[in-house]
Amino acid sequence: MEARIVPVTALRPRLLRCLNRASRLGEEYVITKNGRPSAVIVGFDEWESWKETRDILSDPSALRRIQKARRYFSR
């Protein structure tokens, strides 16, 4: 799903709608300030998933275990 771009000035009256759609429908919103991306609104579950993925990818021992498992199951 492609993120919707919303200027920060237009966000205020639409914030609750954006939050509800992000959490219920998985929509993503890129918030711009002065025409440049500044922040993103995503549902909490999606954010937690991204955070967990980032943590795994930054852990060398976890990556080694993943690679080992891939080799094992690709036989």
Short mmCIF file of C-alpha atoms in Angstrom, two decimals:
data_model
loop_
_atom_site.label_atom_id
_atom_site.label_comp_id
_atom_site.label_asym_id
_atom_site.label_seq_id
_atom_site.Cartn_x
_atom_site.Cartn_y
_atom_site.Cartn_z
CA MET A 1 0.00 0.00 0.00
CA GLU A 2 1.40 3.37 -0.96
CA ALA A 3 1.67 6.06 1.72
CA ARG A 4 -0.52 9.12 1.45
CA ILE A 5 1.25 12.46 1.65
CA VAL A 6 -0.36 15.00 3.98
CA PRO A 7 0.98 18.50 4.69
CA VAL A 8 1.18 19.19 8.43
CA THR A 9 -1.20 22.15 7.99
CA ALA A 10 -3.86 19.83 6.58
CA LEU A 11 -3.30 17.16 9.24
CA ARG A 12 -4.85 18.89 12.24
CA PRO A 13 -8.50 18.55 11.19
CA ARG A 14 -7.87 15.04 9.77
CA LEU A 15 -5.69 13.59 12.54
CA LEU A 16 -8.25 11.29 14.17
CA ARG A 17 -9.37 10.00 10.79
CA CYS A 18 -5.75 9.33 9.77
CA LEU A 19 -5.02 7.55 13.05
CA ASN A 20 -8.11 5.37 12.76
CA ARG A 21 -7.36 4.45 9.14
CA ALA A 22 -3.72 3.70 9.98
CA SER A 23 -4.64 1.37 12.83
CA ARG A 24 -7.70 -0.30 11.24
CA LEU A 25 -6.79 -0.37 7.55
CA GLY A 26 -3.00 -0.30 7.62
CA GLU A 27 -2.81 3.00 5.76
CA GLU A 28 0.39 5.01 6.00
CA TYR A 29 0.71 8.78 5.96
CA VAL A 30 3.84 10.78 5.23
CA ILE A 31 3.54 14.14 6.98
CA THR A 32 5.31 16.98 5.23
CA LYS A 33 6.54 20.25 6.65
CA ASN A 34 7.46 23.00 4.19
CA GLY A 35 7.03 20.46 1.40
CA ARG A 36 9.56 17.98 2.80
CA PRO A 37 8.85 14.66 4.55
CA SER A 38 9.01 15.12 8.30
CA ALA A 39 7.22 12.19 9.97
CA VAL A 40 5.11 9.11 9.27
CA ILE A 41 1.87 7.86 10.76
CA VAL A 42 1.49 4.08 10.78
CA GLY A 43 -0.57 1.75 12.93
CA PHE A 44 1.00 0.65 16.20
CA ASP A 45 1.18 -3.03 15.19
CA GLU A 46 3.01 -2.09 11.98
CA TRP A 47 5.44 0.11 13.92
CA GLU A 48 6.12 -2.69 16.41
CA SER A 49 6.82 -5.06 13.52
CA TRP A 50 9.26 -2.62 11.90
CA LYS A 51 10.98 -2.06 15.24
CA GLU A 52 11.36 -5.80 15.84
CA THR A 53 12.75 -6.30 12.32
CA ARG A 54 15.24 -3.48 12.85
CA ASP A 55 16.36 -5.04 16.13
CA ILE A 56 16.87 -8.45 14.51
CA LEU A 57 18.76 -7.01 11.55
CA SER A 58 21.09 -5.12 13.89
CA ASP A 59 21.95 -8.27 15.88
CA PRO A 60 24.84 -10.16 14.21
CA SER A 61 24.18 -13.38 16.12
CA ALA A 62 20.50 -13.36 15.13
CA LEU A 63 21.49 -12.87 11.48
CA ARG A 64 23.91 -15.81 11.71
CA ARG A 65 21.14 -18.01 13.13
CA ILE A 66 18.79 -16.95 10.33
CA GLN A 67 21.40 -17.70 7.68
CA LYS A 68 22.10 -21.08 9.26
CA ALA A 69 18.40 -21.93 9.28
CA ARG A 70 18.03 -20.87 5.63
CA ARG A 71 20.91 -23.15 4.62
CA TYR A 72 19.41 -26.03 6.61
CA PHE A 73 15.94 -25.68 5.07
CA SER A 74 17.18 -25.09 1.52
CA ARG A 75 18.61 -28.60 1.31
#
